[in-house]
Amino acid sequence: MSSVAPPRYGLLAGLGNAIYQLVVAWGDVTDFGLRSLGWMLRKRSSSSNLVLIFFQIGVRSVPVVGITGLFIGMVLAVQSYGEFILFPNMKGWMGAVINRSVICELGPVLAATMLAGRVGSAIAAELGTMRVTEQIDALVCLGVNPIHHLVVPRLLACVLLIPMLTILADFMGVIGGAFISTQHFGIEPYQYWSMSKQKIDMWDIFVGLFKSCVFGAAIAIISCHKGFHSTGGAEGVGKAATTAFVRSFVAILILDFFLAMFFNTLYRQIWPIR
């Protein structure tokens, strides 16, 4: 019995096919996300289910986010000092540079990356296991909508808790950077904090927290989507967990770029002379 040979593409046909597959894949994720948002608005989730998922996603992420944020701030201080020492009168600006970098960029991205690695992979693996063992199909047979029962609580947890994890990462990063700058490198604390206060305002904090909410939604939708569409037994579940993290990380970086462009443009429109 002869087997059907896979189609062979030329360079342009292969490129077109890859773009087509990419558009179809992200279109499917977008449709999944819209259906999840629809169920979130249509029907409330069980409070007992929410509490358990909030604990697993939020509370258990606190240690890794806090420790990582602390060391990111310390490393940023060490790297920044090597440049600022070339201009002795500018060392006081280290506080503004370090703290603004942490609050606007590193804190939200760091918290989201930790969430994608620790929580996103776990969500994909958990839902993938439920898919390959036909537990999701059983929910459908019982009249329970799996998106409302499984996806909405995880989406809510990621969107609502990641701003708090971002605040924790920001706080630990600021403390770590200040400790190294003032205690190890001997920068005057008043000068360090004074420059920080001048260069950081509520807009920076708002932008960082808004970006974190978008990152959290992306992580939850991508991870749940991969889990829901897992196939191939244990190997497929493992592949879904890995793919969920990779796609979440790529989505975080892409969204961060476009959100930074958007908010920078918006800031110049609102305060053109600041």
XYZ file of N, CA and C in Angstrom:
822
model
N 0.853 -1.199 0.000
C 0.000 0.000 0.000
C 0.889 1.250 0.000
N 0.716 2.082 -0.989
C 1.576 3.274 -1.091
C 1.079 4.367 -0.179
N 2.035 5.091 0.438
C 1.676 6.208 1.310
C 1.699 7.497 0.509
N 0.895 8.493 0.982
C 0.809 9.779 0.296
C 1.999 10.638 0.711
N 2.780 11.086 -0.272
C 3.951 11.904 0.020
C 3.521 13.296 0.477
N 4.219 13.877 1.476
C 3.867 15.225 1.916
C 4.115 16.233 0.801
N 3.326 17.310 0.765
C 3.512 18.301 -0.296
C 4.877 18.969 -0.190
N 5.481 19.259 -1.339
C 6.778 19.927 -1.377
C 6.583 21.355 -1.868
N 7.140 22.305 -1.118
C 6.953 23.711 -1.433
C 8.260 24.301 -1.932
N 8.153 25.252 -2.870
C 9.283 26.070 -3.226
C 9.505 27.122 -2.157
N 10.506 27.998 -2.379
C 10.848 28.991 -1.355
C 9.676 29.926 -1.069
N 9.119 30.519 -2.119
C 8.021 31.473 -1.921
C 6.761 30.774 -1.422
N 6.487 29.569 -1.991
C 5.302 28.832 -1.536
C 5.449 28.424 -0.072
N 6.674 28.030 0.311
C 6.910 27.663 1.707
C 6.741 28.850 2.639
N 7.253 30.029 2.197
C 7.095 31.240 3.011
C 5.624 31.608 3.147
N 4.893 31.524 2.025
C 3.464 31.827 2.070
C 2.709 30.875 2.966
N 3.070 29.591 2.890
C 2.400 28.601 3.737
C 2.688 28.843 5.218
N 3.957 29.242 5.529
C 4.305 29.524 6.923
C 3.523 30.718 7.447
N 3.400 31.780 6.625
C 2.632 32.957 7.045
C 1.163 32.589 7.231
N 0.643 31.750 6.325
C -0.759 31.322 6.432
C -0.983 30.548 7.739
N -0.063 29.620 8.038
C -0.199 28.835 9.264
C -0.122 29.725 10.499
N 0.765 30.747 10.438
C 0.912 31.663 11.573
C -0.359 32.474 11.793
N -0.931 32.975 10.684
C -2.166 33.765 10.789
C -3.306 32.906 11.330
N -3.411 31.662 10.833
C -4.470 30.770 11.310
C -4.304 30.477 12.804
N -3.048 30.212 13.222
C -2.804 29.871 14.628
C -3.167 31.033 15.548
N -2.689 32.249 15.229
C -2.977 33.393 16.099
C -4.434 33.823 15.984
N -5.055 33.593 14.814
C -6.483 33.864 14.695
C -7.298 32.950 15.600
N -6.880 31.688 15.688
C -7.568 30.747 16.566
C -7.406 31.155 18.032
N -6.195 31.617 18.394
C -5.965 32.081 19.770
C -6.831 33.303 20.074
N -6.924 34.215 19.099
C -7.742 35.420 19.296
C -9.218 35.052 19.481
N -9.709 34.123 18.663
C -11.101 33.682 18.798
C -11.331 33.033 20.163
N -10.367 32.231 20.612
C -10.465 31.595 21.929
C -10.511 32.652 23.032
N -9.677 33.686 22.886
C -9.656 34.749 23.888
C -10.960 35.524 23.930
N -11.532 35.809 22.762
C -12.805 36.543 22.720
C -13.935 35.731 23.339
N -13.935 34.410 23.081
C -14.966 33.570 23.707
C -14.795 33.535 25.230
N -13.559 33.524 25.685
C -13.302 33.540 27.133
C -13.784 34.840 27.756
N -13.485 35.980 27.083
C -13.953 37.268 27.596
C -15.479 37.321 27.610
N -16.108 36.733 26.587
C -17.569 36.704 26.549
C -18.149 35.955 27.732
N -17.571 34.792 28.055
C -18.063 34.030 29.206
C -17.770 34.748 30.521
N -16.655 35.507 30.564
C -16.328 36.249 31.781
C -17.395 37.298 32.074
N -17.889 37.936 31.023
C -18.905 38.975 31.204
C -20.298 38.393 31.377
N -20.520 37.189 30.840
C -21.856 36.617 30.819
C -22.247 35.958 32.140
N -21.292 35.316 32.809
C -21.644 34.507 33.986
C -20.509 34.534 35.004
N -20.861 34.686 36.275
C -19.844 34.722 37.332
C -19.289 33.326 37.592
N -18.017 33.291 37.953
C -17.385 32.015 38.289
C -17.623 31.678 39.757
N -17.481 30.421 40.086
C -17.636 29.969 41.465
C -16.551 30.585 42.348
N -16.968 31.159 43.500
C -15.995 31.824 44.380
C -14.995 30.827 44.964
N -15.450 29.606 45.280
C -14.512 28.621 45.844
C -13.456 28.219 44.815
N -13.855 28.098 43.561
C -12.912 27.786 42.507
C -11.928 28.932 42.302
N -12.437 30.162 42.383
C -11.575 31.331 42.198
C -10.527 31.430 43.298
N -10.936 31.202 44.546
C -9.994 31.328 45.672
C -8.834 30.348 45.517
N -9.146 29.113 45.150
C -8.096 28.103 44.991
C -7.126 28.493 43.868
N -7.656 28.937 42.753
C -6.796 29.295 41.618
C -6.015 30.572 41.909
N -6.627 31.530 42.587
C -5.917 32.747 42.960
C -4.734 32.413 43.868
N -4.934 31.469 44.786
C -3.844 31.086 45.689
C -2.709 30.427 44.908
N -3.075 29.513 44.010
C -2.041 28.799 43.253
C -1.264 29.735 42.339
N -1.963 30.669 41.707
C -1.305 31.540 40.733
C -0.635 32.739 41.399
N -1.299 33.339 42.365
C -0.765 34.561 42.955
C 0.174 34.344 44.114
N -0.303 33.698 45.163
C 0.490 33.583 46.392
C 1.763 32.779 46.159
N 1.654 31.700 45.409
C 2.834 30.861 45.194
C 3.848 31.476 44.234
N 3.469 32.574 43.574
C 4.427 33.261 42.696
C 5.209 34.341 43.442
N 4.783 34.664 44.665
C 5.407 35.772 45.404
C 6.908 35.565 45.621
N 7.359 34.404 46.118
C 8.806 34.275 46.394
C 9.675 34.447 45.148
N 9.318 33.797 44.055
C 10.177 33.853 42.870
C 10.181 35.248 42.256
N 9.025 35.920 42.260
C 8.971 37.280 41.712
C 9.746 38.250 42.600
N 9.606 38.119 43.912
C 10.311 39.019 44.826
C 11.822 38.868 44.750
N 12.297 37.644 44.775
C 13.752 37.409 44.733
C 14.328 37.859 43.394
N 13.638 37.545 42.312
C 14.128 37.944 40.990
C 14.148 39.461 40.857
N 13.100 40.132 41.340
C 13.067 41.587 41.276
C 14.202 42.216 42.063
N 14.509 41.674 43.256
C 15.593 42.199 44.077
C 16.932 42.135 43.344
N 17.221 40.999 42.752
C 18.525 40.840 42.101
C 18.604 41.585 40.776
N 17.466 41.755 40.092
C 17.484 42.570 38.869
C 17.858 44.010 39.213
N 17.295 44.554 40.296
C 17.638 45.907 40.712
C 19.099 46.031 41.086
N 19.641 45.032 41.780
C 21.046 45.055 42.190
C 21.977 44.961 40.974
N 21.637 44.078 40.043
C 22.460 43.942 38.835
C 22.406 45.217 38.006
N 21.227 45.823 37.914
C 21.090 47.062 37.160
C 21.956 48.168 37.766
N 22.032 48.210 39.104
C 22.878 49.201 39.765
C 24.352 48.957 39.451
N 24.775 47.702 39.491
C 26.178 47.379 39.204
C 26.536 47.770 37.776
N 25.669 47.437 36.818
C 25.950 47.749 35.419
C 25.880 49.258 35.167
N 24.957 49.950 35.788
C 24.813 51.387 35.569
C 26.001 52.149 36.153
N 26.499 51.697 37.301
C 27.598 52.420 37.961
C 28.841 52.449 37.074
N 29.080 51.379 36.333
C 30.239 51.336 35.441
C 30.194 52.419 34.380
N 29.014 52.859 34.000
C 28.870 53.933 33.008
C 28.835 55.307 33.672
N 28.106 55.418 34.790
C 27.957 56.727 35.422
C 29.236 57.198 36.096
N 30.124 56.284 36.459
C 31.363 56.691 37.113
C 32.246 57.501 36.175
N 32.013 57.391 34.869
C 32.766 58.178 33.892
C 32.398 59.653 33.971
N 31.252 59.954 34.571
C 30.785 61.339 34.705
C 30.440 61.560 36.184
N 31.416 61.972 36.989
C 31.228 62.035 38.455
C 30.017 62.849 38.885
N 29.722 63.918 38.177
C 28.592 64.752 38.593
C 27.231 64.144 38.244
N 27.263 63.044 37.531
C 26.004 62.434 37.092
C 25.621 61.215 37.933
N 26.412 60.863 38.932
C 26.126 59.637 39.683
C 24.770 59.692 40.391
N 24.347 60.900 40.748
C 23.053 61.021 41.405
C 21.887 60.623 40.511
N 22.129 60.641 39.192
C 21.084 60.265 38.254
C 20.844 58.757 38.233
N 21.709 58.017 38.869
C 21.523 56.558 38.889
C 20.162 56.177 39.448
N 19.721 56.900 40.482
C 18.426 56.578 41.078
C 17.301 56.719 40.082
N 17.333 57.821 39.305
C 16.276 58.034 38.320
C 16.309 56.970 37.241
N 17.510 56.646 36.757
C 17.631 55.670 35.669
C 17.225 54.273 36.129
N 17.741 53.859 37.279
C 17.444 52.506 37.767
C 15.965 52.356 38.083
N 15.425 53.282 38.854
C 14.038 53.135 39.293
C 13.051 53.283 38.144
N 13.338 54.187 37.199
C 12.437 54.326 36.055
C 12.487 53.080 35.169
N 13.684 52.514 35.000
C 13.800 51.287 34.209
C 13.018 50.146 34.851
N 13.120 50.059 36.175
C 12.429 48.979 36.880
C 10.915 49.161 36.804
N 10.431 50.374 37.060
C 8.985 50.603 37.135
C 8.322 50.543 35.765
N 8.969 51.106 34.747
C 8.329 51.175 33.428
C 8.504 49.896 32.620
N 9.655 49.243 32.729
C 9.930 48.137 31.833
C 10.228 46.824 32.543
N 11.283 46.843 33.356
C 11.774 45.565 33.890
C 10.794 44.914 34.853
N 10.146 45.711 35.697
C 9.203 45.130 36.654
C 8.052 44.403 35.975
N 7.307 45.089 35.066
C 6.200 44.396 34.389
C 6.655 43.196 33.560
N 7.747 43.369 32.795
C 8.208 42.268 31.946
C 8.729 41.109 32.797
N 9.442 41.446 33.863
C 9.976 40.393 34.733
C 8.859 39.604 35.406
N 7.877 40.300 35.967
C 6.764 39.603 36.623
C 5.999 38.743 35.618
N 5.801 39.276 34.405
C 5.080 38.512 33.383
C 5.877 37.284 32.944
N 7.180 37.438 32.824
C 8.011 36.291 32.418
C 7.987 35.192 33.482
N 8.076 35.607 34.743
C 8.012 34.612 35.815
C 6.641 33.923 35.821
N 5.582 34.731 35.564
C 4.238 34.152 35.544
C 4.089 33.176 34.371
N 4.664 33.539 33.219
C 4.578 32.643 32.054
C 5.325 31.345 32.314
N 6.483 31.454 32.949
C 7.279 30.257 33.201
C 6.696 29.361 34.269
N 6.250 29.966 35.352
C 5.774 29.149 36.475
C 4.302 28.773 36.340
N 3.482 29.757 35.930
C 2.037 29.530 35.897
C 1.548 29.114 34.518
N 2.030 29.791 33.465
C 1.561 29.484 32.118
C 1.814 28.040 31.728
N 3.021 27.568 31.999
C 3.340 26.179 31.674
C 2.478 25.211 32.478
N 2.261 25.542 33.751
C 1.440 24.669 34.600
C -0.005 24.629 34.112
N -0.525 25.791 33.698
C -1.901 25.827 33.172
C -2.018 24.960 31.924
N -1.060 25.122 30.992
C -1.105 24.326 29.759
C -1.001 22.831 30.060
N -0.119 22.466 30.999
C 0.043 21.049 31.338
C -1.219 20.492 32.006
N -1.805 21.293 32.917
C -3.003 20.827 33.634
C -4.186 20.639 32.681
N -4.438 21.659 31.855
C -5.556 21.545 30.915
C -5.262 20.528 29.818
N -3.981 20.419 29.425
C -3.620 19.411 28.436
C -3.864 17.999 28.951
N -3.539 17.771 30.225
C -3.804 16.466 30.825
C -5.307 16.178 30.861
N -6.072 17.218 31.190
C -7.529 17.039 31.204
C -8.061 16.751 29.799
N -7.434 17.344 28.799
C -7.882 17.095 27.420
C -7.569 15.666 26.986
N -6.328 15.209 27.207
C -5.958 13.878 26.706
C -6.611 12.761 27.520
N -6.994 13.045 28.756
C -7.707 12.041 29.551
C -9.231 12.190 29.437
N -9.658 13.074 28.524
C -11.082 13.266 28.186
C -11.913 13.827 29.333
N -11.263 14.498 30.294
C -12.017 15.137 31.375
C -12.774 16.356 30.860
N -12.187 17.070 29.881
C -12.884 18.226 29.318
C -14.115 17.768 28.542
N -13.984 16.663 27.823
C -15.147 16.116 27.115
C -16.241 15.694 28.102
N -15.819 15.184 29.264
C -16.799 14.788 30.280
C -17.559 16.002 30.803
N -16.856 17.141 30.956
C -17.541 18.358 31.400
C -18.618 18.766 30.404
N -18.287 18.659 29.110
C -19.263 19.007 28.078
C -20.483 18.091 28.172
N -20.234 16.786 28.395
C -21.341 15.823 28.514
C -22.232 16.134 29.720
N -21.625 16.724 30.776
C -22.395 17.064 31.975
C -23.106 18.412 31.843
N -22.935 19.060 30.696
C -23.601 20.344 30.487
C -22.831 21.528 31.027
N -21.559 21.330 31.354
C -20.723 22.416 31.883
C -19.869 22.959 30.748
N -19.882 24.262 30.577
C -19.047 24.857 29.540
C -17.594 24.874 30.029
N -16.667 24.202 29.361
C -15.286 24.130 29.856
C -14.564 25.472 29.839
N -14.909 26.345 28.924
C -14.246 27.656 28.904
C -14.637 28.460 30.145
N -15.935 28.441 30.473
C -16.362 29.180 31.665
C -15.804 28.554 32.943
N -15.781 27.226 33.005
C -15.383 26.545 34.241
C -13.858 26.514 34.424
N -13.105 26.398 33.316
C -11.662 26.213 33.436
C -10.846 27.437 33.053
N -11.281 28.140 32.016
C -10.462 29.237 31.484
C -10.718 30.551 32.213
N -11.988 30.887 32.431
C -12.319 32.191 33.021
C -11.657 32.406 34.391
N -11.689 31.450 35.328
C -11.003 31.692 36.608
C -9.506 31.934 36.453
N -8.861 31.208 35.549
C -7.416 31.393 35.337
C -7.134 32.728 34.667
N -7.998 33.130 33.748
C -7.843 34.434 33.101
C -8.009 35.566 34.121
N -9.020 35.454 34.959
C -9.229 36.468 36.001
C -8.038 36.539 36.951
N -7.542 35.374 37.346
C -6.416 35.351 38.286
C -5.187 36.018 37.682
N -4.890 35.707 36.428
C -3.698 36.293 35.802
C -3.843 37.799 35.629
N -5.024 38.259 35.205
C -5.209 39.694 34.948
C -5.228 40.493 36.253
N -5.872 39.957 37.287
C -6.036 40.717 38.531
C -4.819 40.629 39.451
N -4.087 39.534 39.391
C -2.981 39.354 40.332
C -1.642 39.834 39.800
N -1.492 39.876 38.481
C -0.174 40.273 37.973
C 0.178 41.728 38.307
N -0.792 42.671 38.412
C -0.382 44.017 38.868
C 0.228 43.991 40.269
N -0.312 43.134 41.152
C 0.253 43.043 42.503
C 1.654 42.428 42.466
N 1.843 41.420 41.624
C 3.173 40.839 41.491
C 4.134 41.852 40.878
N 3.632 42.688 39.977
C 4.479 43.730 39.379
C 4.897 44.760 40.422
N 3.951 45.143 41.280
C 4.286 46.088 42.358
C 5.357 45.491 43.263
N 5.236 44.198 43.562
C 6.248 43.525 44.379
C 7.605 43.530 43.675
N 7.610 43.191 42.372
C 8.871 43.185 41.623
C 9.467 44.586 41.572
N 8.616 45.612 41.367
C 9.097 46.997 41.346
C 9.727 47.363 42.696
N 9.014 47.046 43.777
C 9.494 47.411 45.120
C 10.843 46.738 45.421
N 10.922 45.454 45.146
C 12.166 44.741 45.444
C 13.303 45.228 44.542
N 12.985 45.541 43.272
C 14.009 46.058 42.371
C 14.516 47.418 42.815
N 13.602 48.291 43.258
C 13.990 49.624 43.739
C 14.854 49.499 44.993
N 14.447 48.622 45.916
C 15.226 48.430 47.142
C 16.609 47.863 46.821
N 16.661 46.879 45.932
C 17.950 46.281 45.574
C 18.876 47.276 44.912
N 18.342 48.074 43.973
C 19.172 49.081 43.313
C 19.656 50.147 44.274
N 18.777 50.595 45.189
C 19.156 51.624 46.151
C 20.207 51.101 47.128
N 20.065 49.858 47.554
C 21.034 49.295 48.507
C 22.436 49.238 47.902
N 22.545 48.742 46.682
C 23.865 48.652 46.050
C 24.429 50.041 45.762
N 23.569 50.951 45.302
C 24.045 52.288 44.915
C 24.525 53.085 46.120
N 23.749 53.053 47.207
C 24.080 53.904 48.360
C 25.025 53.223 49.340
N 24.875 51.939 49.563
C 25.684 51.257 50.568
C 26.981 50.694 49.997
N 26.966 50.251 48.763
C 28.171 49.657 48.181
C 28.991 50.684 47.396
N 28.303 51.505 46.588
C 29.027 52.475 45.763
C 29.122 53.852 46.424
N 28.461 54.059 47.528
C 28.614 55.291 48.296
C 27.937 56.518 47.727
N 26.902 56.350 46.932
C 26.169 57.501 46.405
C 25.316 58.100 47.518
N 25.276 59.415 47.581
C 24.524 60.104 48.617
C 23.035 59.727 48.544
N 22.455 59.166 49.622
C 21.051 58.727 49.561
C 20.077 59.827 49.210
N 20.292 61.066 49.766
C 19.352 62.153 49.464
C 19.356 62.460 47.973
N 20.554 62.524 47.384
C 20.667 62.808 45.955
C 20.023 61.698 45.129
N 20.242 60.460 45.561
C 19.704 59.294 44.842
C 18.175 59.330 44.802
N 17.564 59.542 45.975
C 16.098 59.510 46.034
C 15.490 60.785 45.478
N 16.195 61.914 45.629
C 15.673 63.173 45.114
C 15.541 63.140 43.599
N 16.562 62.618 42.908
C 16.484 62.523 41.455
C 15.412 61.534 41.017
N 15.262 60.472 41.788
C 14.207 59.503 41.465
C 12.834 60.149 41.545
N 12.631 60.930 42.600
C 11.334 61.577 42.786
C 11.028 62.563 41.670
N 12.073 63.238 41.168
C 11.859 64.228 40.101
C 11.512 63.570 38.766
N 12.065 62.404 38.505
C 11.949 61.814 37.170
C 10.880 60.735 37.056
N 10.278 60.349 38.159
C 9.243 59.304 38.112
C 7.937 59.893 38.608
N 6.881 59.730 37.822
C 5.581 60.237 38.239
C 4.526 59.130 38.137
N 3.299 59.493 38.422
C 2.221 58.500 38.431
C 1.973 57.904 37.045
N 2.289 58.658 36.016
C 2.121 58.141 34.657
C 2.972 56.895 34.446
N 4.227 56.933 34.916
C 5.125 55.780 34.754
C 4.573 54.555 35.483
N 4.057 54.783 36.683
C 3.502 53.661 37.449
C 2.258 53.098 36.757
N 1.395 54.000 36.247
C 0.189 53.555 35.542
C 0.547 52.735 34.302
N 1.514 53.225 33.525
C 1.908 52.513 32.300
C 2.412 51.109 32.633
N 3.247 51.012 33.662
C 3.785 49.705 34.050
C 2.683 48.741 34.469
N 1.730 49.218 35.263
C 0.664 48.328 35.736
C -0.307 47.965 34.615
N -0.582 48.925 33.715
C -1.473 48.607 32.590
C -0.847 47.537 31.697
N 0.439 47.704 31.425
C 1.115 46.703 30.590
C 1.066 45.328 31.255
N 1.214 45.298 32.567
C 1.202 44.001 33.249
C -0.153 43.314 33.101
N -1.252 44.087 33.131
C -2.588 43.484 32.940
C -2.717 42.865 31.550
N -2.205 43.557 30.535
C -2.247 43.026 29.171
C -1.386 41.756 29.080
N -0.228 41.782 29.702
C 0.638 40.596 29.691
C -0.070 39.404 30.367
N -0.725 39.669 31.490
C -1.411 38.598 32.204
C -2.511 37.964 31.372
N -3.292 38.814 30.668
C -4.354 38.282 29.802
C -3.759 37.434 28.682
N -2.665 37.906 28.089
C -2.027 37.151 26.996
C -1.514 35.801 27.486
N -0.886 35.780 28.652
C -0.356 34.525 29.200
C -1.482 33.525 29.448
N -2.558 33.992 30.070
C -3.667 33.082 30.392
C -4.308 32.523 29.129
N -4.574 33.378 28.142
C -5.261 32.921 26.926
C -4.373 31.963 26.132
N -3.101 32.310 25.966
C -2.197 31.438 25.198
C -2.025 30.091 25.896
N -1.841 30.110 27.200
C -1.607 28.862 27.940
C -2.854 27.978 27.946
N -4.007 28.588 28.194
C -5.242 27.804 28.188
C -5.527 27.254 26.787
N -5.271 28.044 25.773
C -5.502 27.588 24.397
C -4.627 26.380 24.072
N -3.361 26.425 24.456
C -2.472 25.286 24.193
C -2.939 24.055 24.955
N -3.362 24.247 26.209
C -3.839 23.105 26.974
C -5.099 22.493 26.370
N -6.007 23.371 25.923
C -7.264 22.888 25.354
C -7.056 22.091 24.072
N -5.990 22.373 23.352
C -5.774 21.737 22.053
C -4.613 20.754 22.091
N -4.317 20.222 23.265
C -3.242 19.229 23.384
C -3.684 17.899 22.783
N -2.733 17.243 22.133
C -2.979 15.899 21.597
C -1.688 15.077 21.783
N -1.832 13.781 21.677
C -0.638 12.934 21.676
C -0.172 12.463 23.030
N -1.058 12.376 24.015
C -0.699 11.810 25.309
C 0.278 12.662 26.095
N 1.149 11.975 26.876
C 2.070 12.685 27.767
C 3.052 13.550 26.990
N 3.504 13.039 25.841
C 4.441 13.827 25.039
C 3.786 15.113 24.544
N 2.536 15.023 24.129
C 1.816 16.202 23.662
C 1.591 17.214 24.772
N 1.339 16.730 25.986
C 1.148 17.635 27.117
C 2.438 18.389 27.424
N 3.563 17.668 27.415
C 4.850 18.321 27.648
C 5.155 19.359 26.581
N 4.849 19.006 25.329
C 5.083 19.959 24.236
C 4.176 21.181 24.384
N 2.945 20.972 24.825
C 2.024 22.101 25.016
C 2.538 23.049 26.099
N 3.081 22.499 27.192
C 3.601 23.344 28.273
C 4.782 24.180 27.783
N 5.681 23.546 27.027
C 6.844 24.278 26.511
C 6.420 25.344 25.512
N 5.530 24.978 24.592
C 5.069 25.937 23.580
C 4.328 27.102 24.221
N 3.562 26.811 25.270
C 2.831 27.888 25.947
C 3.793 28.932 26.503
N 4.894 28.481 27.114
C 5.858 29.445 27.653
C 6.534 30.238 26.543
N 6.959 29.545 25.486
C 7.663 30.232 24.394
C 6.759 31.278 23.750
N 5.524 30.886 23.427
C 4.615 31.840 22.783
C 4.232 32.979 23.718
N 4.069 32.678 25.002
C 3.754 33.739 25.959
C 4.899 34.736 26.047
N 6.128 34.222 26.090
C 7.304 35.105 26.198
C 7.423 35.990 24.959
N 7.241 35.393 23.780
C 7.292 36.180 22.543
C 6.175 37.228 22.533
N 4.982 36.833 22.960
C 3.856 37.779 22.998
C 4.135 38.925 23.967
N 4.770 38.623 25.105
C 5.100 39.676 26.079
C 6.019 40.717 25.451
N 7.051 40.252 24.758
C 8.010 41.187 24.161
C 7.368 42.006 23.045
N 6.553 41.367 22.217
C 5.896 42.101 21.120
C 4.909 43.132 21.679
N 4.096 42.696 22.649
C 3.138 43.625 23.251
C 3.845 44.765 23.961
N 4.971 44.459 24.613
C 5.720 45.505 25.318
C 6.194 46.575 24.342
N 6.665 46.154 23.183
C 7.131 47.122 22.181
C 5.991 48.031 21.724
N 4.883 47.432 21.342
C 3.787 48.243 20.804
C 3.136 49.112 21.890
N 3.046 48.583 23.117
C 2.487 49.401 24.192
C 3.411 50.565 24.537
N 4.727 50.329 24.500
C 5.680 51.416 24.764
C 5.551 52.500 23.699
N 5.434 52.085 22.434
C 5.256 53.066 21.357
C 3.960 53.849 21.548
N 2.898 53.133 21.897
C 1.596 53.786 22.065
C 1.623 54.802 23.205
N 2.137 54.386 24.364
C 2.120 55.283 25.519
C 3.099 56.440 25.361
N 4.220 56.234 24.684
C 5.133 57.349 24.427
C 4.469 58.394 23.534
N 3.765 57.916 22.501
C 3.054 58.844 21.609
C 1.941 59.569 22.355
N 1.198 58.811 23.166
C 0.105 59.411 23.938
C 0.628 60.450 24.921
N 1.777 60.139 25.551
C 2.361 61.076 26.526
C 2.738 62.392 25.850
N 3.331 62.301 24.648
C 3.725 63.521 23.938
C 2.513 64.312 23.474
N 1.404 63.620 23.208
C 0.192 64.326 22.809
C -0.444 65.054 23.993
N -0.382 64.429 25.181
C -1.022 65.036 26.350
C -0.169 66.135 26.950
N 1.159 65.856 27.085
C 2.084 66.828 27.671
C 3.221 67.106 26.689
N 2.977 67.879 25.644
C 4.000 68.075 24.611
C 5.228 68.826 25.093
N 5.125 69.619 26.179
C 6.272 70.444 26.574
C 6.975 69.904 27.803
N 6.549 68.758 28.349
C 7.216 68.220 29.542
C 8.447 67.420 29.169
